[in-house]
């Protein structure tokens, strides 16, 4: 696909859009950008956006407050588009509507994406789904608010152009979005730098608990439901932890396990050039990218960490 218009035939009257469970900045940025873009086209009867509770840092984006967290009555959309969703099982709340839709499109950048829609446009070399979408839009139809959404998505997935997934193409996209007049400095502060006191405390707690394993090559940390409760924190407060762990000097990889329900841990993995953590995640039926991936394991926190570290040890060849 070269342009989003290729999937928008004249017969399409209703469009549903959805992101993934536990939405992040790129998910919200790409979904709201597409929602605004399609609504601005003015020839669809219905353009609906389904997003689970968005991170507060993205609340300023146009479309967030109009998005639906639950599905009302069942409805068959002429077209349903997912953004930043790496797998059918991650559609979350709108999965039923996706399944019912006459025609489906998946727009994504996850290398592990199996292609679960009728049309799959996946660019694994792209920093973010927002960058992929920017390439599918007519630049002249991108207004200030759409540019804000796309820019927010991009900076959240590439760590404000610090991660390896940042390409010259990412910078060129950011440049033309800046030319739309976005207040990029405010967007970076609001959606990336500013953190709640709880989020900062959780980060401090998890860093204090971090341990170096595999001769310093891997940094691990974790948090249980009980510990989260004692800090008054929830899952949404944890997204920055694993990247900070990764910044520990000398480490090639970081593992962060957090309990989502009793005895069930979501594990986030980060790595440098010499370790493909999406392979490690896949061993446990997870997925993701070369340097950032995730999976879910059952057991005690020590068991979960031990199993992941053992898998990384094998990959590192030690
Ligand atoms: Mn993404």
GROMACS .gro file of C-alpha atoms and ligand atoms in nm:
model
  319
    1UNK     CA    1   0.000   0.000   0.000
    2UNK     CA    2   0.132   0.343  -0.093
    3UNK     CA    3  -0.159   0.549   0.029
    4UNK     CA    4  -0.442   0.482   0.275
    5UNK     CA    5  -0.688   0.578  -0.003
    6UNK     CA    6  -0.616   0.239  -0.164
    7UNK     CA    7  -0.832   0.064   0.097
    8UNK     CA    8  -1.107   0.328   0.096
    9UNK     CA    9  -1.341   0.226  -0.185
   10UNK     CA   10  -1.657   0.425  -0.260
   11UNK     CA   11  -1.875   0.157  -0.105
   12UNK     CA   12  -1.729   0.208   0.240
   13UNK     CA   13  -1.966   0.398   0.467
   14UNK     CA   14  -1.859   0.294   0.815
   15UNK     CA   15  -1.511   0.250   0.956
   16UNK     CA   16  -1.396   0.121   1.293
   17UNK     CA   17  -1.043   0.181   1.424
   18UNK     CA   18  -0.875   0.009   1.719
   19UNK     CA   19  -0.540  -0.004   1.890
   20UNK     CA   20  -0.395  -0.267   2.119
   21UNK     CA   21  -0.463  -0.361   2.479
   22UNK     CA   22  -0.294  -0.135   2.735
   23UNK     CA   23  -0.235   0.140   2.475
   24UNK     CA   24   0.096   0.328   2.465
   25UNK     CA   25   0.186   0.661   2.306
   26UNK     CA   26   0.231   0.518   1.957
   27UNK     CA   27  -0.094   0.327   1.976
   28UNK     CA   28  -0.290   0.635   2.083
   29UNK     CA   29  -0.099   0.863   1.844
   30UNK     CA   30  -0.155   0.643   1.538
   31UNK     CA   31  -0.519   0.562   1.616
   32UNK     CA   32  -0.617   0.923   1.682
   33UNK     CA   33  -0.428   1.042   1.373
   34UNK     CA   34  -0.611   0.793   1.151
   35UNK     CA   35  -0.946   0.874   1.314
   36UNK     CA   36  -0.902   1.247   1.250
   37UNK     CA   37  -0.772   1.193   0.896
   38UNK     CA   38  -1.069   0.974   0.797
   39UNK     CA   39  -1.322   1.205   0.966
   40UNK     CA   40  -1.174   1.505   0.787
   41UNK     CA   41  -1.237   1.331   0.454
   42UNK     CA   42  -1.605   1.395   0.521
   43UNK     CA   43  -1.753   1.116   0.312
   44UNK     CA   44  -1.803   0.841   0.568
   45UNK     CA   45  -2.122   0.812   0.772
   46UNK     CA   46  -1.945   0.668   1.072
   47UNK     CA   47  -1.581   0.666   1.184
   48UNK     CA   48  -1.543   0.517   1.532
   49UNK     CA   49  -1.235   0.482   1.747
   50UNK     CA   50  -1.193   0.212   2.011
   51UNK     CA   51  -0.914   0.257   2.263
   52UNK     CA   52  -0.874   0.112   2.607
   53UNK     CA   53  -0.790   0.364   2.877
   54UNK     CA   54  -0.523   0.587   2.725
   55UNK     CA   55  -0.215   0.697   2.920
   56UNK     CA   56  -0.280   1.041   3.079
   57UNK     CA   57   0.021   1.177   2.888
   58UNK     CA   58  -0.177   1.138   2.565
   59UNK     CA   59  -0.499   1.297   2.694
   60UNK     CA   60  -0.433   1.622   2.505
   61UNK     CA   61  -0.453   1.453   2.165
   62UNK     CA   62  -0.762   1.520   1.957
   63UNK     CA   63  -0.977   1.208   1.946
   64UNK     CA   64  -0.881   1.056   2.281
   65UNK     CA   65  -1.189   1.195   2.454
   66UNK     CA   66  -1.415   1.072   2.169
   67UNK     CA   67  -1.275   0.719   2.176
   68UNK     CA   68  -1.479   0.432   2.317
   69UNK     CA   69  -1.341   0.199   2.582
   70UNK     CA   70  -1.618  -0.054   2.542
   71UNK     CA   71  -1.825  -0.183   2.254
   72UNK     CA   72  -2.194  -0.099   2.261
   73UNK     CA   73  -2.425  -0.312   2.052
   74UNK     CA   74  -2.269  -0.531   1.789
   75UNK     CA   75  -2.218  -0.360   1.458
   76UNK     CA   76  -2.080  -0.469   1.124
   77UNK     CA   77  -1.841  -0.206   0.994
   78UNK     CA   78  -1.768  -0.191   0.621
   79UNK     CA   79  -1.403  -0.152   0.714
   80UNK     CA   80  -1.210  -0.209   1.035
   81UNK     CA   81  -0.850  -0.090   1.072
   82UNK     CA   82  -0.607  -0.177   1.351
   83UNK     CA   83  -0.304   0.041   1.430
   84UNK     CA   84   0.004  -0.077   1.620
   85UNK     CA   85  -0.161  -0.414   1.694
   86UNK     CA   86   0.096  -0.694   1.657
   87UNK     CA   87  -0.146  -0.984   1.685
   88UNK     CA   88  -0.519  -1.057   1.661
   89UNK     CA   89  -0.524  -1.146   2.032
   90UNK     CA   90  -0.402  -0.795   2.118
   91UNK     CA   91  -0.698  -0.610   1.965
   92UNK     CA   92  -0.865  -0.625   2.303
   93UNK     CA   93  -1.203  -0.468   2.354
   94UNK     CA   94  -1.288  -0.428   1.983
   95UNK     CA   95  -1.187  -0.780   1.876
   96UNK     CA   96  -1.549  -0.885   1.819
   97UNK     CA   97  -1.610  -0.583   1.594
   98UNK     CA   98  -1.294  -0.659   1.397
   99UNK     CA   99  -1.414  -1.018   1.346
  100UNK     CA  100  -1.758  -0.901   1.232
  101UNK     CA  101  -1.631  -0.638   0.988
  102UNK     CA  102  -1.676  -0.687   0.614
  103UNK     CA  103  -1.317  -0.596   0.538
  104UNK     CA  104  -1.014  -0.556   0.763
  105UNK     CA  105  -0.682  -0.377   0.742
  106UNK     CA  106  -0.384  -0.403   0.976
  107UNK     CA  107  -0.128  -0.120   0.983
  108UNK     CA  108   0.172  -0.196   1.198
  109UNK     CA  109   0.548  -0.201   1.248
  110UNK     CA  110   0.600  -0.513   1.464
  111UNK     CA  111   0.830  -0.767   1.297
  112UNK     CA  112   0.644  -1.050   1.473
  113UNK     CA  113   0.308  -0.951   1.319
  114UNK     CA  114   0.170  -1.261   1.140
  115UNK     CA  115  -0.069  -1.052   0.925
  116UNK     CA  116  -0.415  -1.124   1.064
  117UNK     CA  117  -0.629  -0.892   0.848
  118UNK     CA  118  -0.747  -0.899   0.484
  119UNK     CA  119  -0.486  -0.637   0.400
  120UNK     CA  120  -0.170  -0.617   0.607
  121UNK     CA  121   0.061  -0.321   0.577
  122UNK     CA  122   0.355  -0.390   0.807
  123UNK     CA  123   0.682  -0.195   0.794
  124UNK     CA  124   0.914  -0.362   1.048
  125UNK     CA  125   1.190  -0.107   0.983
  126UNK     CA  126   0.969   0.182   1.086
  127UNK     CA  127   1.016   0.343   1.428
  128UNK     CA  128   0.645   0.341   1.502
  129UNK     CA  129   0.303   0.278   1.360
  130UNK     CA  130   0.265   0.656   1.356
  131UNK     CA  131   0.561   0.684   1.118
  132UNK     CA  132   0.406   0.413   0.895
  133UNK     CA  133   0.077   0.604   0.886
  134UNK     CA  134   0.247   0.935   0.812
  135UNK     CA  135   0.382   0.769   0.499
  136UNK     CA  136   0.033   0.656   0.395
  137UNK     CA  137  -0.127   1.000   0.434
  138UNK     CA  138  -0.137   1.283   0.182
  139UNK     CA  139   0.087   1.540   0.360
  140UNK     CA  140  -0.140   1.827   0.255
  141UNK     CA  141  -0.432   1.659   0.434
  142UNK     CA  142  -0.239   1.640   0.761
  143UNK     CA  143  -0.355   1.928   0.979
  144UNK     CA  144  -0.203   2.054   1.303
  145UNK     CA  145  -0.392   1.808   1.525
  146UNK     CA  146  -0.314   1.505   1.309
  147UNK     CA  147   0.052   1.615   1.309
  148UNK     CA  148   0.045   1.634   1.691
  149UNK     CA  149  -0.088   1.277   1.711
  150UNK     CA  150   0.168   1.140   1.466
  151UNK     CA  151   0.458   1.324   1.632
  152UNK     CA  152   0.349   1.200   1.977
  153UNK     CA  153   0.338   0.843   1.850
  154UNK     CA  154   0.679   0.864   1.689
  155UNK     CA  155   0.864   1.017   1.985
  156UNK     CA  156   0.711   0.769   2.227
  157UNK     CA  157   0.827   0.464   2.032
  158UNK     CA  158   1.176   0.594   1.946
  159UNK     CA  159   1.248   0.759   2.283
  160UNK     CA  160   1.256   1.107   2.126
  161UNK     CA  161   1.489   0.987   1.848
  162UNK     CA  162   1.731   0.812   2.085
  163UNK     CA  163   1.654   0.446   2.007
  164UNK     CA  164   1.804   0.244   1.724
  165UNK     CA  165   1.472   0.231   1.544
  166UNK     CA  166   1.520   0.600   1.456
  167UNK     CA  167   1.608   0.625   1.087
  168UNK     CA  168   1.673   0.914   0.848
  169UNK     CA  169   1.314   0.850   0.739
  170UNK     CA  170   1.194   0.901   1.097
  171UNK     CA  171   1.374   1.235   1.109
  172UNK     CA  172   1.236   1.341   0.769
  173UNK     CA  173   0.884   1.255   0.886
  174UNK     CA  174   0.938   1.447   1.211
  175UNK     CA  175   1.065   1.741   1.008
  176UNK     CA  176   0.755   1.775   0.792
  177UNK     CA  177   0.534   1.729   1.099
  178UNK     CA  178   0.725   2.017   1.264
  179UNK     CA  179   0.651   2.225   0.957
  180UNK     CA  180   0.281   2.185   1.035
  181UNK     CA  181   0.343   2.414   1.332
  182UNK     CA  182   0.324   2.166   1.619
  183UNK     CA  183   0.453   2.275   1.958
  184UNK     CA  184   0.706   1.989   1.963
  185UNK     CA  185   0.874   2.099   2.284
  186UNK     CA  186   0.545   2.093   2.475
  187UNK     CA  187   0.452   1.757   2.318
  188UNK     CA  188   0.783   1.603   2.430
  189UNK     CA  189   0.738   1.734   2.785
  190UNK     CA  190   0.370   1.644   2.813
  191UNK     CA  191   0.379   1.304   2.652
  192UNK     CA  192   0.729   1.188   2.737
  193UNK     CA  193   0.922   1.373   3.008
  194UNK     CA  194   0.656   1.465   3.264
  195UNK     CA  195   0.572   1.187   3.507
  196UNK     CA  196   0.340   1.156   3.801
  197UNK     CA  197   0.491   1.131   4.147
  198UNK     CA  198   0.374   0.769   4.167
  199UNK     CA  199   0.544   0.683   3.840
  200UNK     CA  200   0.870   0.833   3.963
  201UNK     CA  201   0.840   0.644   4.292
  202UNK     CA  202   0.774   0.313   4.113
  203UNK     CA  203   1.075   0.375   3.891
  204UNK     CA  204   1.292   0.443   4.196
  205UNK     CA  205   1.160   0.133   4.371
  206UNK     CA  206   1.226  -0.097   4.075
  207UNK     CA  207   1.574   0.047   4.019
  208UNK     CA  208   1.655  -0.006   4.387
  209UNK     CA  209   1.547  -0.370   4.350
  210UNK     CA  210   1.741  -0.428   4.028
  211UNK     CA  211   2.004  -0.700   4.015
  212UNK     CA  212   2.285  -0.775   3.779
  213UNK     CA  213   2.303  -1.135   3.646
  214UNK     CA  214   2.496  -1.327   3.378
  215UNK     CA  215   2.818  -1.154   3.477
  216UNK     CA  216   2.666  -0.809   3.446
  217UNK     CA  217   2.529  -0.872   3.096
  218UNK     CA  218   2.170  -0.869   3.210
  219UNK     CA  219   1.981  -0.649   3.457
  220UNK     CA  220   1.663  -0.781   3.612
  221UNK     CA  221   1.392  -0.634   3.828
  222UNK     CA  222   1.032  -0.704   3.914
  223UNK     CA  223   0.726  -0.583   4.095
  224UNK     CA  224   0.440  -0.784   4.244
  225UNK     CA  225   0.077  -0.681   4.284
  226UNK     CA  226   0.136  -0.643   4.657
  227UNK     CA  227   0.432  -0.411   4.602
  228UNK     CA  228   0.233  -0.208   4.349
  229UNK     CA  229  -0.052  -0.173   4.598
  230UNK     CA  230   0.187  -0.050   4.866
  231UNK     CA  231   0.304   0.225   4.627
  232UNK     CA  232  -0.052   0.299   4.514
  233UNK     CA  233   0.064   0.219   4.162
  234UNK     CA  234  -0.097   0.037   3.870
  235UNK     CA  235   0.027  -0.126   3.550
  236UNK     CA  236   0.016   0.207   3.369
  237UNK     CA  237   0.290   0.341   3.597
  238UNK     CA  238   0.544   0.079   3.489
  239UNK     CA  239   0.615   0.146   3.123
  240UNK     CA  240   0.934   0.345   3.175
  241UNK     CA  241   1.102   0.098   3.410
  242UNK     CA  242   1.252  -0.147   3.163
  243UNK     CA  243   1.417   0.118   2.946
  244UNK     CA  244   1.582   0.274   3.249
  245UNK     CA  245   1.708  -0.071   3.359
  246UNK     CA  246   1.861  -0.109   3.014
  247UNK     CA  247   2.071   0.203   3.072
  248UNK     CA  248   2.274   0.022   3.339
  249UNK     CA  249   2.638   0.041   3.235
  250UNK     CA  250   2.777  -0.280   3.082
  251UNK     CA  251   2.447  -0.459   3.041
  252UNK     CA  252   2.335  -0.608   2.710
  253UNK     CA  253   1.983  -0.681   2.819
  254UNK     CA  254   1.717  -0.590   3.070
  255UNK     CA  255   1.429  -0.796   3.204
  256UNK     CA  256   1.139  -0.649   3.394
  257UNK     CA  257   0.861  -0.873   3.528
  258UNK     CA  258   0.540  -0.733   3.668
  259UNK     CA  259   0.248  -0.921   3.809
  260UNK     CA  260  -0.081  -0.862   3.628
  261UNK     CA  261  -0.292  -1.109   3.824
  262UNK     CA  262  -0.188  -1.341   4.107
  263UNK     CA  263   0.085  -1.573   3.975
  264UNK     CA  264   0.084  -1.422   3.623
  265UNK     CA  265   0.373  -1.200   3.514
  266UNK     CA  266   0.408  -0.986   3.207
  267UNK     CA  267   0.777  -0.969   3.115
  268UNK     CA  268   0.930  -0.679   2.922
  269UNK     CA  269   1.264  -0.739   2.752
  270UNK     CA  270   1.518  -0.493   2.614
  271UNK     CA  271   1.854  -0.555   2.449
  272UNK     CA  272   2.139  -0.412   2.248
  273UNK     CA  273   2.266  -0.518   1.907
  274UNK     CA  274   2.385  -0.865   2.005
  275UNK     CA  275   2.065  -1.016   2.135
  276UNK     CA  276   1.730  -1.054   1.959
  277UNK     CA  277   1.483  -1.052   2.248
  278UNK     CA  278   1.187  -1.115   2.018
  279UNK     CA  279   1.329  -1.471   1.987
  280UNK     CA  280   1.338  -1.504   2.367
  281UNK     CA  281   0.983  -1.369   2.392
  282UNK     CA  282   0.861  -1.614   2.127
  283UNK     CA  283   0.984  -1.910   2.337
  284UNK     CA  284   0.714  -1.804   2.584
  285UNK     CA  285   0.455  -1.728   2.313
  286UNK     CA  286   0.520  -1.357   2.320
  287UNK     CA  287   0.658  -1.129   2.053
  288UNK     CA  288   0.792  -0.789   1.965
  289UNK     CA  289   1.102  -0.639   1.809
  290UNK     CA  290   1.474  -0.725   1.805
  291UNK     CA  291   1.554  -0.489   2.095
  292UNK     CA  292   1.216  -0.468   2.265
  293UNK     CA  293   0.980  -0.757   2.324
  294UNK     CA  294   0.743  -0.903   2.579
  295UNK     CA  295   0.575  -1.221   2.694
  296UNK     CA  296   0.362  -1.360   2.975
  297UNK     CA  297   0.463  -1.633   3.222
  298UNK     CA  298   0.303  -1.805   3.516
  299UNK     CA  299   0.473  -1.886   3.844
  300UNK     CA  300   0.640  -1.709   4.132
  301UNK     CA  301   0.843  -1.399   4.052
  302UNK     CA  302   1.169  -1.587   4.112
  303UNK     CA  303   1.065  -1.875   3.886
  304UNK     CA  304   0.960  -1.640   3.608
  305UNK     CA  305   1.284  -1.440   3.620
  306UNK     CA  306   1.493  -1.759   3.636
  307UNK     CA  307   1.325  -1.904   3.325
  308UNK     CA  308   1.375  -1.584   3.125
  309UNK     CA  309   1.737  -1.538   3.237
  310UNK     CA  310   1.811  -1.901   3.145
  311UNK     CA  311   1.672  -1.840   2.797
  312UNK     CA  312   1.885  -1.525   2.758
  313UNK     CA  313   2.191  -1.712   2.886
  314UNK     CA  314   2.144  -1.968   2.606
  315UNK     CA  315   2.117  -1.690   2.345
  316UNK     CA  316   2.422  -1.510   2.475
  317UNK     CA  317   2.605  -1.840   2.443
  318UNK     CA  318   2.735  -1.849   2.796
  319LIG    MN1  319   0.435   0.098   1.826
   0.00000   0.00000   0.00000
